Tab-separated table of C-alpha atoms in Angstrom:
chain	number	residue	atom	x	y	z
A	1	UNK	CA	0.000	0.000	0.000
A	2	UNK	CA	1.266	3.486	-0.922
A	3	UNK	CA	0.783	4.808	2.636
A	4	UNK	CA	3.555	2.475	3.779
A	5	UNK	CA	5.922	3.982	1.208
A	6	UNK	CA	7.857	7.249	1.257
A	7	UNK	CA	5.521	10.182	0.644
A	8	UNK	CA	7.946	12.627	-0.979
A	9	UNK	CA	7.905	12.296	-4.756
A	10	UNK	CA	5.491	9.360	-4.736
A	11	UNK	CA	3.662	8.840	-8.043
A	12	UNK	CA	0.268	8.372	-6.360
A	13	UNK	CA	0.586	11.653	-4.470
A	14	UNK	CA	1.413	13.374	-7.760
A	15	UNK	CA	-1.678	11.844	-9.382
A	16	UNK	CA	-3.939	13.102	-6.587
A	17	UNK	CA	-2.410	16.592	-6.501
A	18	UNK	CA	-1.991	17.189	-10.234
A	19	UNK	CA	-3.548	14.608	-12.526
A	20	UNK	CA	-6.865	14.157	-10.710
A	21	UNK	CA	-7.659	17.920	-10.676
A	22	UNK	CA	-6.775	18.076	-14.378
A	23	UNK	CA	-9.128	15.192	-15.117
A	24	UNK	CA	-11.922	16.877	-13.168
A	25	UNK	CA	-11.378	20.135	-15.048
A	26	UNK	CA	-11.386	18.315	-18.391
A	27	UNK	CA	-14.718	16.660	-17.522
A	28	UNK	CA	-16.461	19.947	-16.765
A	29	UNK	CA	-18.697	21.350	-19.520
A	30	UNK	CA	-17.137	24.613	-20.690
A	31	UNK	CA	-14.772	26.839	-18.745
A	32	UNK	CA	-15.832	28.478	-15.513
A	33	UNK	CA	-13.240	30.908	-14.199
A	34	UNK	CA	-14.855	30.838	-10.776
A	35	UNK	CA	-14.026	27.181	-10.219
A	36	UNK	CA	-10.757	26.240	-8.555
A	37	UNK	CA	-9.825	22.553	-8.318
A	38	UNK	CA	-7.277	21.228	-5.848
A	39	UNK	CA	-6.142	17.790	-4.755
A	40	UNK	CA	-4.294	16.774	-1.594
A	41	UNK	CA	-2.557	13.582	-0.596
A	42	UNK	CA	-1.056	15.213	2.489
A	43	UNK	CA	1.564	17.772	3.437
A	44	UNK	CA	4.935	16.254	4.180
A	45	UNK	CA	3.290	12.919	4.996
A	46	UNK	CA	0.374	10.888	3.696
A	47	UNK	CA	-3.057	12.223	4.560
A	48	UNK	CA	-5.287	9.681	6.275
A	49	UNK	CA	-7.966	10.509	3.711
A	50	UNK	CA	-6.770	12.071	0.422
A	51	UNK	CA	-9.197	14.388	-1.347
A	52	UNK	CA	-9.818	16.434	-4.479
A	53	UNK	CA	-12.146	19.413	-4.110
A	54	UNK	CA	-13.901	21.916	-6.354
A	55	UNK	CA	-14.132	25.432	-4.943
A	56	UNK	CA	-16.357	28.202	-6.220
A	57	UNK	CA	-14.233	31.246	-5.468
A	58	UNK	CA	-17.331	33.187	-4.396
A	59	UNK	CA	-17.575	30.769	-1.472
A	60	UNK	CA	-13.973	29.757	-0.785
A	61	UNK	CA	-10.613	29.030	-2.374
A	62	UNK	CA	-9.489	26.666	0.345
A	63	UNK	CA	-10.575	23.394	1.935
A	64	UNK	CA	-10.318	25.186	5.275
A	65	UNK	CA	-13.320	27.483	4.715
A	66	UNK	CA	-16.878	27.338	3.389
A	67	UNK	CA	-18.505	24.393	1.635
A	68	UNK	CA	-17.699	22.587	-1.602
A	69	UNK	CA	-17.980	19.354	-3.625
A	70	UNK	CA	-15.125	16.998	-2.826
A	71	UNK	CA	-13.959	13.506	-3.684
A	72	UNK	CA	-13.149	11.922	-0.300
A	73	UNK	CA	-11.113	8.731	-0.152
A	74	UNK	CA	-11.778	6.410	2.787
A	75	UNK	CA	-8.808	5.782	5.043
A	76	UNK	CA	-8.770	2.122	4.042
A	77	UNK	CA	-8.923	3.193	0.366
A	78	UNK	CA	-11.795	0.766	-0.254
A	79	UNK	CA	-13.859	3.469	-1.879
A	80	UNK	CA	-14.362	7.156	-2.568
A	81	UNK	CA	-17.314	9.477	-2.008
A	82	UNK	CA	-18.306	12.415	-4.157
A	83	UNK	CA	-19.651	14.561	-1.350
A	84	UNK	CA	-21.062	18.051	-1.025
A	85	UNK	CA	-19.274	18.846	2.213
A	86	UNK	CA	-18.028	21.519	4.586
A	87	UNK	CA	-14.696	22.838	5.825
A	88	UNK	CA	-13.883	21.234	9.142
A	89	UNK	CA	-10.904	23.518	9.955
A	90	UNK	CA	-13.248	26.496	10.096
A	91	UNK	CA	-15.729	24.541	12.242
A	92	UNK	CA	-13.017	23.434	14.684
A	93	UNK	CA	-11.886	27.029	15.238
A	94	UNK	CA	-15.410	28.352	15.655
A	95	UNK	CA	-17.072	25.564	17.653
A	96	UNK	CA	-14.122	23.732	19.250
A	97	UNK	CA	-15.382	20.607	21.044
A	98	UNK	CA	-18.819	20.966	19.435
A	99	UNK	CA	-17.473	21.129	15.877
A	100	UNK	CA	-19.023	17.846	14.734
A	101	UNK	CA	-22.399	18.778	16.206
A	102	UNK	CA	-22.245	22.115	14.411
A	103	UNK	CA	-21.243	20.478	11.117
A	104	UNK	CA	-24.143	18.035	11.324
A	105	UNK	CA	-26.590	20.842	12.135
A	106	UNK	CA	-25.384	22.980	9.242
A	107	UNK	CA	-25.515	19.965	6.906
A	108	UNK	CA	-29.152	19.472	7.871
A	109	UNK	CA	-29.868	23.108	7.085
A	110	UNK	CA	-28.139	22.848	3.712
A	111	UNK	CA	-30.203	19.762	2.885
A	112	UNK	CA	-33.396	21.643	3.744
A	113	UNK	CA	-32.349	24.370	1.298
A	114	UNK	CA	-31.747	21.785	-1.436
A	115	UNK	CA	-35.081	20.038	-0.941
A	116	UNK	CA	-35.748	16.387	-1.685
A	117	UNK	CA	-34.642	16.376	-5.329
A	118	UNK	CA	-30.951	15.553	-4.925
A	119	UNK	CA	-30.773	12.305	-6.911
A	120	UNK	CA	-28.551	10.406	-7.614
A	121	UNK	CA	-27.074	11.714	-4.350
A	122	UNK	CA	-28.509	10.831	-0.959
A	123	UNK	CA	-28.355	12.226	2.566
A	124	UNK	CA	-27.137	8.997	4.175
A	125	UNK	CA	-24.181	9.089	6.534
A	126	UNK	CA	-20.820	8.436	4.905
A	127	UNK	CA	-18.175	6.047	6.210
A	128	UNK	CA	-14.576	7.112	5.649
A	129	UNK	CA	-13.302	4.393	8.013
A	130	UNK	CA	-11.550	6.827	10.376
A	131	UNK	CA	-8.992	5.131	12.611
A	132	UNK	CA	-9.593	7.808	15.248
A	133	UNK	CA	-12.500	10.117	16.096
A	134	UNK	CA	-10.050	13.032	15.926
A	135	UNK	CA	-8.990	12.353	12.328
A	136	UNK	CA	-10.009	14.774	9.586
A	137	UNK	CA	-11.974	11.953	7.984
A	138	UNK	CA	-14.256	11.799	11.037
A	139	UNK	CA	-15.029	15.506	10.689
A	140	UNK	CA	-15.734	15.139	6.980
A	141	UNK	CA	-18.218	12.416	7.899
A	142	UNK	CA	-20.027	14.950	10.109
A	143	UNK	CA	-19.887	17.657	7.425
A	144	UNK	CA	-21.457	15.603	4.650
A	145	UNK	CA	-24.505	17.280	3.081
A	146	UNK	CA	-25.189	14.674	0.395
A	147	UNK	CA	-23.054	12.169	-1.443
A	148	UNK	CA	-22.694	9.237	-3.794
A	149	UNK	CA	-20.324	6.317	-3.119
A	150	UNK	CA	-17.987	4.515	-5.521
A	151	UNK	CA	-16.483	1.228	-4.243
A	152	UNK	CA	-12.877	0.830	-5.348
A	153	UNK	CA	-13.681	-2.440	-7.101
A	154	UNK	CA	-16.814	-1.106	-8.833
A	155	UNK	CA	-15.962	2.333	-10.192
A	156	UNK	CA	-18.713	3.239	-12.708
A	157	UNK	CA	-18.190	4.196	-16.329
A	158	UNK	CA	-16.720	7.617	-17.100
A	159	UNK	CA	-20.078	8.868	-18.415
A	160	UNK	CA	-21.698	8.144	-15.043
A	161	UNK	CA	-18.855	9.839	-13.169
A	162	UNK	CA	-19.195	12.950	-15.330
A	163	UNK	CA	-22.981	12.938	-14.867
A	164	UNK	CA	-22.555	12.880	-11.088
A	165	UNK	CA	-19.911	15.611	-11.231
A	166	UNK	CA	-22.187	17.918	-13.218
A	167	UNK	CA	-25.054	17.150	-10.854
A	168	UNK	CA	-23.103	17.951	-7.690
A	169	UNK	CA	-22.081	21.283	-9.216
A	170	UNK	CA	-25.764	22.010	-9.875
A	171	UNK	CA	-26.547	21.332	-6.209
A	172	UNK	CA	-23.560	23.441	-5.151
A	173	UNK	CA	-24.816	26.378	-7.184
A	174	UNK	CA	-28.333	26.048	-5.787
A	175	UNK	CA	-26.871	26.574	-2.318
A	176	UNK	CA	-24.647	29.437	-3.447
A	177	UNK	CA	-27.466	31.273	-5.187
A	178	UNK	CA	-29.738	30.757	-2.181
A	179	UNK	CA	-27.153	32.519	-0.012
A	180	UNK	CA	-26.024	29.443	1.935
A	181	UNK	CA	-23.071	30.205	4.172
A	182	UNK	CA	-23.292	33.975	3.730
A	183	UNK	CA	-23.363	34.430	7.493
A	184	UNK	CA	-19.763	33.194	7.622
A	185	UNK	CA	-18.512	35.017	4.551
A	186	UNK	CA	-16.720	38.072	5.838
A	187	UNK	CA	-14.243	38.537	3.000
A	188	UNK	CA	-13.814	41.937	1.419
A	189	UNK	CA	-13.240	41.843	-2.333
A	190	UNK	CA	-12.319	38.861	-4.438
A	191	UNK	CA	-9.492	39.605	-6.829
A	192	UNK	CA	-8.673	36.786	-9.250
A	193	UNK	CA	-6.011	36.839	-11.942
A	194	UNK	CA	-5.690	34.287	-14.723
A	195	UNK	CA	-2.969	33.953	-17.320
A	196	UNK	CA	-1.519	31.329	-19.618
A	197	UNK	CA	-2.741	29.186	-22.501
A	198	UNK	CA	-1.766	32.018	-24.873
A	199	UNK	CA	-4.486	34.286	-23.539
A	200	UNK	CA	-4.116	37.840	-22.358
A	201	UNK	CA	-4.169	38.241	-18.614
A	202	UNK	CA	-7.738	38.100	-17.362
A	203	UNK	CA	-8.866	40.044	-14.322
A	204	UNK	CA	-12.019	38.946	-12.559
A	205	UNK	CA	-13.208	41.213	-9.784
A	206	UNK	CA	-16.175	40.112	-7.741
A	207	UNK	CA	-17.608	41.510	-4.544
A	208	UNK	CA	-19.651	39.254	-2.309
A	209	UNK	CA	-19.487	40.440	1.250
A	210	UNK	CA	-21.191	42.290	4.047
A	211	UNK	CA	-19.812	45.603	2.830
A	212	UNK	CA	-21.557	45.236	-0.524
A	213	UNK	CA	-24.804	44.051	1.062
A	214	UNK	CA	-24.744	47.110	3.328
A	215	UNK	CA	-24.489	49.347	0.243
A	216	UNK	CA	-27.389	47.511	-1.388
A	217	UNK	CA	-29.589	48.098	1.668
A	218	UNK	CA	-28.533	51.730	1.974
A	219	UNK	CA	-29.390	52.474	-1.664
A	220	UNK	CA	-32.470	50.266	-2.056
A	221	UNK	CA	-33.899	50.279	1.433
A	222	UNK	CA	-35.115	47.369	3.524
A	223	UNK	CA	-38.615	46.837	2.158
A	224	UNK	CA	-39.152	43.634	0.174
A	225	UNK	CA	-39.445	44.482	-3.522
A	226	UNK	CA	-41.825	41.579	-4.085
A	227	UNK	CA	-44.294	41.524	-1.175
A	228	UNK	CA	-43.638	45.024	0.259
A	229	UNK	CA	-42.993	43.613	3.728
A	230	UNK	CA	-40.836	45.605	6.145
A	231	UNK	CA	-39.171	43.699	8.986
A	232	UNK	CA	-39.021	46.817	11.149
A	233	UNK	CA	-42.769	47.396	10.746
A	234	UNK	CA	-43.524	43.779	11.609
A	235	UNK	CA	-40.944	43.106	14.329
A	236	UNK	CA	-40.118	46.577	15.609
A	237	UNK	CA	-36.549	47.268	16.686
A	238	UNK	CA	-35.581	43.626	16.147
A	239	UNK	CA	-36.209	43.991	12.416
A	240	UNK	CA	-34.465	47.323	11.827
A	241	UNK	CA	-32.086	47.249	8.835
A	242	UNK	CA	-32.874	43.598	8.116
A	243	UNK	CA	-33.452	42.382	4.543
A	244	UNK	CA	-31.754	39.917	2.187
A	245	UNK	CA	-29.819	40.996	-0.914
A	246	UNK	CA	-30.678	38.840	-3.934
A	247	UNK	CA	-28.258	38.802	-6.866
A	248	UNK	CA	-30.211	38.993	-10.105
A	249	UNK	CA	-27.715	37.045	-12.234
A	250	UNK	CA	-26.751	33.491	-11.177
A	251	UNK	CA	-23.188	33.530	-9.876
A	252	UNK	CA	-22.407	30.557	-12.111
A	253	UNK	CA	-22.868	32.857	-15.112
A	254	UNK	CA	-20.292	35.395	-13.942
A	255	UNK	CA	-17.467	34.565	-16.329
A	256	UNK	CA	-14.972	36.565	-18.294
A	257	UNK	CA	-13.280	39.896	-17.759
A	258	UNK	CA	-13.766	42.492	-15.028
A	259	UNK	CA	-17.129	42.024	-13.327
A	260	UNK	CA	-17.964	44.798	-10.858
A	261	UNK	CA	-21.312	44.281	-9.157
A	262	UNK	CA	-23.636	47.290	-9.062
A	263	UNK	CA	-25.587	47.461	-5.777
A	264	UNK	CA	-28.666	48.947	-7.533
A	265	UNK	CA	-28.735	47.323	-10.973
A	266	UNK	CA	-27.505	43.854	-9.987
A	267	UNK	CA	-29.464	43.266	-6.782
A	268	UNK	CA	-32.995	43.164	-5.401
A	269	UNK	CA	-33.886	43.373	-1.716
A	270	UNK	CA	-36.216	40.574	-0.643
A	271	UNK	CA	-37.629	39.120	2.539
A	272	UNK	CA	-36.509	35.582	3.366
A	273	UNK	CA	-39.685	33.972	1.994
A	274	UNK	CA	-39.607	35.832	-1.318
A	275	UNK	CA	-35.876	35.181	-1.622
A	276	UNK	CA	-36.463	31.439	-1.385
A	277	UNK	CA	-39.409	31.575	-3.788
A	278	UNK	CA	-37.565	33.499	-6.502
A	279	UNK	CA	-34.940	30.743	-6.567
A	280	UNK	CA	-37.696	28.322	-7.554
A	281	UNK	CA	-38.514	30.359	-10.654
A	282	UNK	CA	-37.009	29.692	-14.078
A	283	UNK	CA	-35.718	33.262	-14.192
A	284	UNK	CA	-34.337	34.293	-10.804
A	285	UNK	CA	-34.192	37.923	-12.008
A	286	UNK	CA	-37.952	38.073	-12.638
A	287	UNK	CA	-38.985	40.075	-9.588
A	288	UNK	CA	-42.039	41.366	-11.487
A	289	UNK	CA	-43.097	37.769	-12.112
A	290	UNK	CA	-42.713	36.956	-8.425
A	291	UNK	CA	-44.758	40.028	-7.524
A	292	UNK	CA	-47.444	38.982	-10.013
A	293	UNK	CA	-47.581	35.495	-8.493
A	294	UNK	CA	-48.176	37.067	-5.094
A	295	UNK	CA	-50.952	39.285	-6.413
A	296	UNK	CA	-52.621	36.377	-8.208
A	297	UNK	CA	-52.583	34.328	-5.023
A	298	UNK	CA	-54.130	37.202	-3.060
A	299	UNK	CA	-56.991	37.573	-5.544
């Protein structure tokens, strides 16, 4: 077994760090500059559970923060899960001894946001065969939102693997566009630079943070643009300055050169209910359509 061999320069570690991310990128339909793919077999020594993760840079660019799809290898290497999962380093810092409880609770909330249509994934517990409850693999078990399992001796055809990969990215984007994890996203601006492949240097600038949301609320107010509800009118002081900022263009479509987000033109302010409902519509920018649906239901 490779784990009993020297880690430095090992061919398997190179495959996990370099070749596996390249294969994942090659399987993705089209090019999405927001997606960052990384693989890890360990740092200086073999990881108990190697992984390869796909990060949407609007959520995170590291396995230590946020949530992301990830291929998780069991410690005994008898199989691998494609899991929509969470960063356990962040949870350990924030919740300390209660990190696993917090991860499980957040996973339940994420599943509620996804709804029941997550096939071919399921919400069953995953088994990464951790040799200790303190291993990273044990925390990834707690952080699992949904997953599909591939036994090492029954890896499906490439077409099925690609289908599952595309599907998990769809589920990932549903959570992103619904604002999942925003309460922990305190980053300022996201500055991304791309170069190579004979292309001119590309600069992608995206803001997704509390500072931007504050500007949206200051310029657009805190009254829901769909149902006209005001949290301060309904809840008094508790609801002052509370509203959700809804981005009118799906983040998955933000590709290409410089993309500054305009707090007036690119956002709507919505109450929590209307925010969830607009994400069920075919066109998530159709605030007029959402308003019309409300009026029709009132009639």
